Coordinates of C-alpha atoms in Angstrom, one line a residue:
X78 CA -189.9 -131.9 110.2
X79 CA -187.5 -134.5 112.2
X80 CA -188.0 -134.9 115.6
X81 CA -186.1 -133.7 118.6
X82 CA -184.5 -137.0 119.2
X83 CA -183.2 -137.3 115.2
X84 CA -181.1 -134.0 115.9
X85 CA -177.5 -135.1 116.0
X86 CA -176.7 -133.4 119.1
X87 CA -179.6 -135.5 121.1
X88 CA -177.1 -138.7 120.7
X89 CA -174.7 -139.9 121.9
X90 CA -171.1 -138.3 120.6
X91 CA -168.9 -140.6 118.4
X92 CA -165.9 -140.2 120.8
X93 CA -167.4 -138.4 124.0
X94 CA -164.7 -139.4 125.8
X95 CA -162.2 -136.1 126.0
X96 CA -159.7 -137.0 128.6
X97 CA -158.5 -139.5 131.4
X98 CA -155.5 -139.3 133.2
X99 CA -154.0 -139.8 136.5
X100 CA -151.6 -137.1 137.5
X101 CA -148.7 -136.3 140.0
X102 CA -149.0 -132.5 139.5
X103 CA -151.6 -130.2 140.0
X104 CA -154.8 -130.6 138.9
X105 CA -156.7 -128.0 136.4
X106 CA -160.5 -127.1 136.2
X107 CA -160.0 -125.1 133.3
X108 CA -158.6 -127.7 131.8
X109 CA -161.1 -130.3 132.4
X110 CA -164.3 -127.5 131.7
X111 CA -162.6 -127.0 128.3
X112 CA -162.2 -130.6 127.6
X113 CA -166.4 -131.1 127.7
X114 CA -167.3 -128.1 126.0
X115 CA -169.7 -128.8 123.3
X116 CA -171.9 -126.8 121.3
X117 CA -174.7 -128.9 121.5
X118 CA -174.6 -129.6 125.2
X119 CA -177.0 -127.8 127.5
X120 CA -175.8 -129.0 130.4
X121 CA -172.5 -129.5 131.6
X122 CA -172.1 -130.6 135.3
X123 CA -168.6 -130.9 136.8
X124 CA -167.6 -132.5 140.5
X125 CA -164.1 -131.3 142.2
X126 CA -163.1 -133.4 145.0
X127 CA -161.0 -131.6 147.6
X128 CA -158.4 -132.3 150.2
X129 CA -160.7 -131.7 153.6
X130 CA -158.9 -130.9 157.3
X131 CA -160.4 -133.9 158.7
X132 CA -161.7 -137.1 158.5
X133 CA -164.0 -139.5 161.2
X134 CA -163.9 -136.6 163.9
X135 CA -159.5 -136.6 163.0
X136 CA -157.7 -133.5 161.9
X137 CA -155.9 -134.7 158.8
X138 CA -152.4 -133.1 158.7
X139 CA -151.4 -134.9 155.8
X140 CA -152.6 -137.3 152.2
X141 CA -151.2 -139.1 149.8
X142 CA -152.4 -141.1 146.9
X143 CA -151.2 -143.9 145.4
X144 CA -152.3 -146.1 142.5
X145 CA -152.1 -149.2 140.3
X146 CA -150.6 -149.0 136.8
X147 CA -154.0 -150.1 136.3
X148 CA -155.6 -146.6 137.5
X149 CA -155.6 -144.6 133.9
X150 CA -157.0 -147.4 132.0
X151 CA -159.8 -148.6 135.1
X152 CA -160.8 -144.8 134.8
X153 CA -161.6 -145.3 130.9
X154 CA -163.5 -148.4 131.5
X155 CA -165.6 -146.6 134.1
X156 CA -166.0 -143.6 131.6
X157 CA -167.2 -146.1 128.9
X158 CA -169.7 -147.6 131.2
X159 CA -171.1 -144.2 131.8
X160 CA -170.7 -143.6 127.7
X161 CA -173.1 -146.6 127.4
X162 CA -175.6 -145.6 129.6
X163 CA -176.1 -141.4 129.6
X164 CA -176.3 -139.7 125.8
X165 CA -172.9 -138.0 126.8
X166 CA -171.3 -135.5 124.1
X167 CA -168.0 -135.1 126.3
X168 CA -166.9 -136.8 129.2
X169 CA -163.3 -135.8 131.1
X170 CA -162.1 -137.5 134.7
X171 CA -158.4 -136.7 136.1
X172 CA -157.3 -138.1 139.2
X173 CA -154.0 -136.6 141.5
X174 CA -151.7 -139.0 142.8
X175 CA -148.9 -138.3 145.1
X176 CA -148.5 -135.9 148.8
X177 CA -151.3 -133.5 148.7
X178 CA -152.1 -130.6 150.7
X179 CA -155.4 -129.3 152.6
X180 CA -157.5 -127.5 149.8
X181 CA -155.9 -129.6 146.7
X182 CA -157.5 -131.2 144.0
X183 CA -157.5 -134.4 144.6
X184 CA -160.4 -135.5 141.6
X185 CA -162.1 -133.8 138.6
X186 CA -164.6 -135.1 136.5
X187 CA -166.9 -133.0 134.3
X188 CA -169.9 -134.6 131.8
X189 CA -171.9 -132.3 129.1
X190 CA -175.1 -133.8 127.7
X191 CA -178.0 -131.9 125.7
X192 CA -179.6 -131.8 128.9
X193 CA -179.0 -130.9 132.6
X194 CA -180.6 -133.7 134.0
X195 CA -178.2 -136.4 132.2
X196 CA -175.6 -134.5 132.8
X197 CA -176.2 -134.9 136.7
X198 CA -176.9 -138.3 136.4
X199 CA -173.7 -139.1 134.2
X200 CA -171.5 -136.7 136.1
X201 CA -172.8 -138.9 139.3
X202 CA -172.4 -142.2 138.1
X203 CA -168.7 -141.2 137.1
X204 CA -167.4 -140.3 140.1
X205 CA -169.3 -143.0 142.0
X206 CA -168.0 -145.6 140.0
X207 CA -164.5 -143.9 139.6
X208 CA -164.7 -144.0 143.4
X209 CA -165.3 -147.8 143.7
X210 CA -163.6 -148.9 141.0
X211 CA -160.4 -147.3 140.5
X212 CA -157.3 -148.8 141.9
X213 CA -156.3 -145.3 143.7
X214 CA -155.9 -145.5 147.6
X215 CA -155.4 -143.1 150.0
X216 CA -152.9 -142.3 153.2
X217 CA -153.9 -140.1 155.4
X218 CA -151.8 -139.2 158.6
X219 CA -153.5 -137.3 161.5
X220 CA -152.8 -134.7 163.4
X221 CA -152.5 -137.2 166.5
X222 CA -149.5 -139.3 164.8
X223 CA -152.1 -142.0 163.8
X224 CA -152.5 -143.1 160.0
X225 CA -155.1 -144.7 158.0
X226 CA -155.3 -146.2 154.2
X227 CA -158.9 -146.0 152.8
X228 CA -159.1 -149.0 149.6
X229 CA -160.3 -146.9 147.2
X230 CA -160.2 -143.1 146.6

């Protein structure tokens, strides 16, 4: 009888990564769910970062983000990091560029692994890294007139 760990959907998946992209239209959950559906993944954990009405104690009226021609490809290099260290079966990350409102999706990235816990901890790492990494910066304009760019999204 093989062991747990000698079932194919324990491993890692030959190309687990489903889709990267930077975008100047609106982003899709459904789109990036469907992209990490596997059927030997038991869990699949997905992160959605949102547009927020404020920021340090300011209203924010408006956002924008802009990026490097870089961005797409820095995105996949974080993604293979992750690859590397989680036993990922699908991986998906999509990043918004452009003027964004309150409420928007500004980020979604979505890992499914055999298990929950990995998932988590890929899922995690992704967006983390993504954060830090990825030449994507944001403007945001208060509601006072002032402005601020943060270095990375």
């Amino acid at each position: 009888m093989a062991s747990l760990c000698d079932h194919p959907g324990e491993q890692v998946a030959l190309e687990p990564i489903k889709l990267v992209a930077v975008r100047d239209v609106p982003l899709s959950l459904d789109e990036v769910f469907r992209a990490v559906g596997d059927a030997s993944a038991g869990g699949t954990a997905l992160f959605v970062g949102t547009v927020r009405n404020h920021d340090g104690g300011a209203d924010v009226a408006a956002l924008g983000y802009s990026c490097h021609p870089s961005a797409e490809a820095e995105i996949r290099r974080v993604a293979e990091k992750v690859v590397a260290e989680f036993p990922v079966r699908a991986l998906a990350a999509v990043h918004r560029v452009g003027e964004l409102a309150v409420g928007d999706l500004a980020v979604v990235v979505a890992v499914s692994c055999a298990h929950r816990g990995d998932a988590f901890a890929a899922c995690r790492k992704l967006i983390d890294d993504l954060k830090h990494e990825v030449p994507i910066w944001k403007h945001q304009t208060f509601s006072d007139g002032t402005e601020e760019w943060v270095g990375a999204c």
